[in-house]
C-alpha positions as CSV (number, residue, x, y, z in Angstrom):
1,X,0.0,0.0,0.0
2,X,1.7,3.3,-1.4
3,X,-0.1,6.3,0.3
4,X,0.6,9.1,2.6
5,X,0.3,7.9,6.4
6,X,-3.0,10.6,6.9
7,X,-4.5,8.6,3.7
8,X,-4.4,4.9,5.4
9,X,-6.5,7.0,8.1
10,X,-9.6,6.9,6.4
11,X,-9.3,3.3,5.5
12,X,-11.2,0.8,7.7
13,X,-9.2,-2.4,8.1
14,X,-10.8,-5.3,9.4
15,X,-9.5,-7.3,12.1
16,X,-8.3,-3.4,12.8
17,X,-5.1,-1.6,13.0
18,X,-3.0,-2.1,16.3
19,X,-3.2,0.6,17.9
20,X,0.3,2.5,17.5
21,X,-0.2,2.1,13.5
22,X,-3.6,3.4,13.8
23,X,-2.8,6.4,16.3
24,X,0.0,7.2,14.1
25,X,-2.3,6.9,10.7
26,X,-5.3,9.2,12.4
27,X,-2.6,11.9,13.6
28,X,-0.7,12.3,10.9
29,X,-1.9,15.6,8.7
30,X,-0.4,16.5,5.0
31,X,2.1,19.2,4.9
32,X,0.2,22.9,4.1
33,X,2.2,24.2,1.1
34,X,1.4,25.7,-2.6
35,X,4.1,24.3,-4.9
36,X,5.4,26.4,-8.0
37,X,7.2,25.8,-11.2
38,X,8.9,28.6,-13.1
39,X,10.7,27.6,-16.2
40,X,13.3,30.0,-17.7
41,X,15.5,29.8,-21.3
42,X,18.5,29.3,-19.3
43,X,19.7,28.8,-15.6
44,X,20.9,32.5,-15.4
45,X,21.5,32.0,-11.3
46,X,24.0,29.2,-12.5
47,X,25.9,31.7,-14.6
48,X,25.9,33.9,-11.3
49,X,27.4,30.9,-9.0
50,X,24.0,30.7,-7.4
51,X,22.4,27.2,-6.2
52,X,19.0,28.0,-6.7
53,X,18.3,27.4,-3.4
54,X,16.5,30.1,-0.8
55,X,15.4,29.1,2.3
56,X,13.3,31.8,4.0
57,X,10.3,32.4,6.6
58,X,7.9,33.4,4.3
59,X,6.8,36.6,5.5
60,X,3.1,37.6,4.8
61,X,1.8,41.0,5.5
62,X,-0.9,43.2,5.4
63,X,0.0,44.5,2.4
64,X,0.2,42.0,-0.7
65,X,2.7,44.7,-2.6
66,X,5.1,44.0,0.4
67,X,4.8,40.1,1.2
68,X,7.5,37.9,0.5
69,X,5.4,34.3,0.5
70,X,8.2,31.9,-0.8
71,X,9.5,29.8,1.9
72,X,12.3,27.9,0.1
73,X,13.1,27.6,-3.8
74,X,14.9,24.7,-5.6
75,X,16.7,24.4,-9.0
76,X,15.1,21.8,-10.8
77,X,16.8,21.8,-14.0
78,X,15.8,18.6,-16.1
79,X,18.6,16.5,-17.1
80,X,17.8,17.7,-20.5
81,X,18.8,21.0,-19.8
82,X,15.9,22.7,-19.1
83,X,16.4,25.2,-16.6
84,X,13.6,25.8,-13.9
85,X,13.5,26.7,-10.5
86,X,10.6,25.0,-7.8
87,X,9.4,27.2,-5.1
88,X,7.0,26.7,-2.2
89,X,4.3,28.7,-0.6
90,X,2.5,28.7,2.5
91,X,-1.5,28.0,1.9
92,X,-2.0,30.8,4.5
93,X,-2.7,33.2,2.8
94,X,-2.5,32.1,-0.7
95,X,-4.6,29.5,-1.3
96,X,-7.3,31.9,-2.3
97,X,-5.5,34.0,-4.7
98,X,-5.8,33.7,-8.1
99,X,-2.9,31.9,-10.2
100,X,-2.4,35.6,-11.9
101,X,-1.9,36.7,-8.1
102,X,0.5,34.2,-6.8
103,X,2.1,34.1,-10.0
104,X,2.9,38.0,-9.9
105,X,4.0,37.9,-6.2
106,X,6.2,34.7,-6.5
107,X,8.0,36.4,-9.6
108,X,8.7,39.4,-7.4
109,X,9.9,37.2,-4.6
110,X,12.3,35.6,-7.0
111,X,13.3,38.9,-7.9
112,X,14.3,39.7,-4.7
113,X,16.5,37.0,-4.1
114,X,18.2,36.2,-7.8
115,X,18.3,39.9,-9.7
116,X,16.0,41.3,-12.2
117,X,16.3,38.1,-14.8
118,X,14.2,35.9,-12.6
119,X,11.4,38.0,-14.3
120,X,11.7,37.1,-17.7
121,X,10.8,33.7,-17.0
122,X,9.0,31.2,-19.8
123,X,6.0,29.7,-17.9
124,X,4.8,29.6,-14.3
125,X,2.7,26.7,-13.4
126,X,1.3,26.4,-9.2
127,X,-0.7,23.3,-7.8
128,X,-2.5,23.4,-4.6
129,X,-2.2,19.7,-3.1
130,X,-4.2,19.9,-0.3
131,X,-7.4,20.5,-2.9
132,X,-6.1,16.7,-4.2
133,X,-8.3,14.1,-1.9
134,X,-5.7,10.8,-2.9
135,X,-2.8,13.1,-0.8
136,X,-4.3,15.6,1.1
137,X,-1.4,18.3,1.0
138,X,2.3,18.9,-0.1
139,X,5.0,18.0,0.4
140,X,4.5,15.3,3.0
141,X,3.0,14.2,6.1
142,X,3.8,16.2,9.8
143,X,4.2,14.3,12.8
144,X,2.9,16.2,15.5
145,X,4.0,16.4,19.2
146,X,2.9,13.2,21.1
147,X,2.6,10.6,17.9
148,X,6.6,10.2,17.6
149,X,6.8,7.3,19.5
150,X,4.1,5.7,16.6
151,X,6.3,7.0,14.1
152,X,8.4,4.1,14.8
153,X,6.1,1.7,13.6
154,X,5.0,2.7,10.2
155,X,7.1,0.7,8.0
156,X,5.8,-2.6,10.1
157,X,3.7,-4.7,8.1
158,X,0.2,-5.5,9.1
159,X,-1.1,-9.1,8.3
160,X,-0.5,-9.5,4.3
161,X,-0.2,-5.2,4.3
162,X,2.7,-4.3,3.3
163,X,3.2,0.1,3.9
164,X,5.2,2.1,1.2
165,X,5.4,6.1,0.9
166,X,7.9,8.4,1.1
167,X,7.4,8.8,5.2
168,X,8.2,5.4,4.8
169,X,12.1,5.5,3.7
170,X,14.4,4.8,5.1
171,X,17.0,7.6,3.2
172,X,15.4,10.6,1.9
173,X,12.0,10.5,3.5
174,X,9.5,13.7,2.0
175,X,11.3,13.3,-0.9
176,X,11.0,11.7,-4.4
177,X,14.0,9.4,-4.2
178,X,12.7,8.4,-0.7
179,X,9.4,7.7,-2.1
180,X,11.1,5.1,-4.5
181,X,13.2,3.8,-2.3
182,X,10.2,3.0,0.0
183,X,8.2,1.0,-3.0
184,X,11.4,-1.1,-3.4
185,X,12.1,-1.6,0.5
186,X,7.9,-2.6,0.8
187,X,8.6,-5.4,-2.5
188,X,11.1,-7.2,-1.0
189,X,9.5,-7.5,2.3
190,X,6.9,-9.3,0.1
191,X,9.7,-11.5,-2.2
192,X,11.4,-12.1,1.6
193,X,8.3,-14.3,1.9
194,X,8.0,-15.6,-1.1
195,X,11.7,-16.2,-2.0
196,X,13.7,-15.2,0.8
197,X,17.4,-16.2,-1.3
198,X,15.7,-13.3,-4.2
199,X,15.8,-10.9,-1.6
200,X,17.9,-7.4,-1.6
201,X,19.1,-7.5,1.6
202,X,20.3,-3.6,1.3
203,X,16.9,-2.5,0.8
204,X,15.5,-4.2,4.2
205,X,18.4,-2.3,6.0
206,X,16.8,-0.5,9.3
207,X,13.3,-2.4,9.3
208,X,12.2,-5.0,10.7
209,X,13.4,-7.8,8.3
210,X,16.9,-6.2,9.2
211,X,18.8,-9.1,11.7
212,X,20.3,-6.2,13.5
213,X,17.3,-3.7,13.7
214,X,16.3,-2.5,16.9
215,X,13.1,-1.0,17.5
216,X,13.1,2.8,19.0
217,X,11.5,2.4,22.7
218,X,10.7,5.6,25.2
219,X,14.0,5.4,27.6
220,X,13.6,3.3,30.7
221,X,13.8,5.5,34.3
222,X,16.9,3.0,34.4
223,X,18.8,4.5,32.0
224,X,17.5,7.8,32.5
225,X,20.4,10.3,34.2
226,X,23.9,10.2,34.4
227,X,26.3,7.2,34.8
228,X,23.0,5.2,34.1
229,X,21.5,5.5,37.3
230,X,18.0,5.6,38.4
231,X,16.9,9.0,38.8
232,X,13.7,8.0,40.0
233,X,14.1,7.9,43.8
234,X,15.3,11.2,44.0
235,X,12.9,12.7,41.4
236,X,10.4,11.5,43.6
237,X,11.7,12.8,46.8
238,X,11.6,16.4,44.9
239,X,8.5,15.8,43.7
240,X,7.0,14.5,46.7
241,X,7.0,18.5,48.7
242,X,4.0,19.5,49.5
243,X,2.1,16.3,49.6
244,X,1.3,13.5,51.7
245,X,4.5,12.4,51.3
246,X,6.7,14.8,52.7
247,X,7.5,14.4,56.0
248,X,6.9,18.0,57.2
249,X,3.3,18.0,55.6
250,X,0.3,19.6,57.2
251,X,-2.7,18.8,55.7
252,X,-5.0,21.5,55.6
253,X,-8.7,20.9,57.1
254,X,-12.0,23.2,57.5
255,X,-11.5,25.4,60.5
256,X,-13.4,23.7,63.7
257,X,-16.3,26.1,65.3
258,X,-14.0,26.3,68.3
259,X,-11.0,27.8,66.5
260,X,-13.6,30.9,65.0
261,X,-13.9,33.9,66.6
262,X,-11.3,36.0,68.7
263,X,-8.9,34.3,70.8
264,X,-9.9,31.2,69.5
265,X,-13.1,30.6,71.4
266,X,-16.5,28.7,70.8
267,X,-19.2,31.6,69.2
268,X,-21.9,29.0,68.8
269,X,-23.8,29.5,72.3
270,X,-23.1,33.6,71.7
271,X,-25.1,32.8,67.9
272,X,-27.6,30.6,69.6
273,X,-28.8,32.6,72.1
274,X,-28.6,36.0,69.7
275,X,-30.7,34.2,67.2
276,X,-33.4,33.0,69.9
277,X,-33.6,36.2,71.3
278,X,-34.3,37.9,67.6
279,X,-37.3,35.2,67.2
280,X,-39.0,35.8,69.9
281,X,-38.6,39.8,69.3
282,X,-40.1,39.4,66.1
283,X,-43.0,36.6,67.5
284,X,-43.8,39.0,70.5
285,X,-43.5,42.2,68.4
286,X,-46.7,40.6,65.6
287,X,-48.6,39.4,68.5
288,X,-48.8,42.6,69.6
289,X,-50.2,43.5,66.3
290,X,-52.1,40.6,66.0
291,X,-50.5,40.2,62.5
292,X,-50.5,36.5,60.3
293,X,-47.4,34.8,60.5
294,X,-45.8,35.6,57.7
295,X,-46.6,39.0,58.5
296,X,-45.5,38.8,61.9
297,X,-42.1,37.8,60.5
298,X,-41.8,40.3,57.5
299,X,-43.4,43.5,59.3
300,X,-40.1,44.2,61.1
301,X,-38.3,44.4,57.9
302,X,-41.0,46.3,56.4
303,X,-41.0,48.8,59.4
304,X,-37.0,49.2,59.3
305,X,-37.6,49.8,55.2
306,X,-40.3,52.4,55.9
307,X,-38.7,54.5,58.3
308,X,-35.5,55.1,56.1
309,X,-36.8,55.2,52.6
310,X,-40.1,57.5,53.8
311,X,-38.2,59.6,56.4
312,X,-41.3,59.2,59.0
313,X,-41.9,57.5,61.7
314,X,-43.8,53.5,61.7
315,X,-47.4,54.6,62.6
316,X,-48.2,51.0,63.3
């Protein structure tokens, strides 16, 4: 199977995927780049001692007159001859330009970085990759933080599934050669068991088929330090301050009613005998009134209200 690692995501397999294949294969997005091709009569930046090579961060402004969008530039001269140069855009803020737009920018850019001849160029050809649904993006998958650990397991075969793209090399992975590479390295896994003596044995070199190929494993706390030594114990004395654990710890607990107050005395009898007291004011007070009981409890409020909002005196 020859696809980008996101791709394999969105197959179902049946019995499924274990799960570090399948963590790694729903994690793994397409890369988020426009890629360009300008062809020119002849490679002028040769003729300078130039490389053809820019790498750069791509700047975007406010202002399209003044944004540099190229990220990095390659020369891609065919072996024929023909001169070109490949260059590579962020989708940002250019995936909904027009061709004309990005063209007229990119040209500029180029401009910028190889003299006035990189305008009189001969064509100018863009594709946006991630608007292809069989890759999903350009130029290849990202490994997020978290999933590098399942990165480790996507050349392993799964049942008769054999996996090939160019995540997949072993040398030059992301790039064409490395995609090659990779369809070569996934056949003879399959010849290896079908004729094992037919067998490249160069091309299983750092997978699994490889007699002296050792898997990438998280670090034990065993070898974690220096000299080798466990780190643990003393990691978790550090980390054990402020818990139950350390030796000087206090736990904290809800004051007790006899620690509120001043001087750390009980004020539950004081609040007892205050709040009785208040009852029966208000009980004795709508008696004498002979008011309903939810009057009788609401008419000292009422009175308090009255005499400070009307300014007069309760004539009840």
């Amino acid at each position: 199977m020859a696809i980008p690692p996101g791709q394999c995501g969105h197959i179902h397999f049946s019995p499924p995927l274990p799960y570090a294949k399948k963590q790694l294969f729903e994690c793994a997005p397409q890369g988020n780049l426009i890629k360009c091709i300008i062809t020119y009569k002849d490679a002028f930046w040769r003729n300078k001692g130039m490389a053809g090579q820019v790498l750069s961060t791509g700047a975007a402004t406010d202002n399209a007159k003044g944004a540099h969008p190229i990220l990095c530039t390659f020369d891609v001269t065919t072996p024929r001859g023909n001169p070109a140069l490949a260059a590579f855009l962020h989708n940002g803020q250019w995936i909904d330009a027009t061709q004309e737009e990005r063209r007229d920018i990119v040209i500029k850019d180029l401009c910028r970085f190889f003299g006035d001849e990189a305008a009189n160029y001969l064509d100018y050809a863009d594709k946006i990759w991630n608007d292809e649904s069989y890759s999903g993006g350009c130029p290849t998958a990202i490994i997020p933080a978290g999933n590098m650990e399942a990165f480790t397991h996507i050349r392993e075969p799964f049942k008769l599934i054999h996996f090939a793209a160019t995540e997949a090399a072993t040398v030059w992975p992301g790039y064409m050669c490395g995609a090659v590479q990779s369809g070569l390295r996934a056949a003879n896994e399959v010849i290896w068991h079908c004729r094992p003596e037919a067998v490249n044995e160069e091309m299983l070199k750092d997978t699994i088929y490889d007699k002296d190929f050792e898997l990438l494993t998280v670090p034990q706390p065993e070898t974690y330090g220096s000299a080798g030594k466990n780190q643990w114990p003393r990691r978790i004395v550090f980390g054990a301050k402020d818990t139950i654990y350390d030796k000087d710890f206090e736990s904290l607990t809800v004051p007790q009613p006899e620690t509120y107050g001043s001087a750390g005395k009980n004020q539950w009898p004081r609040r007892i005998v205050f709040g009785a007291v208040l009852i029966l004011g208000i009980l004795a007070f709508s008696k004498k009134y002979k008011l309903s009981h939810m009057a009788r409890l609401f008419r000292p409020l009422e009175k308090v209200y009255y005499e400070w909002h009307i300014g007069k005196k309760w004539p009840f």
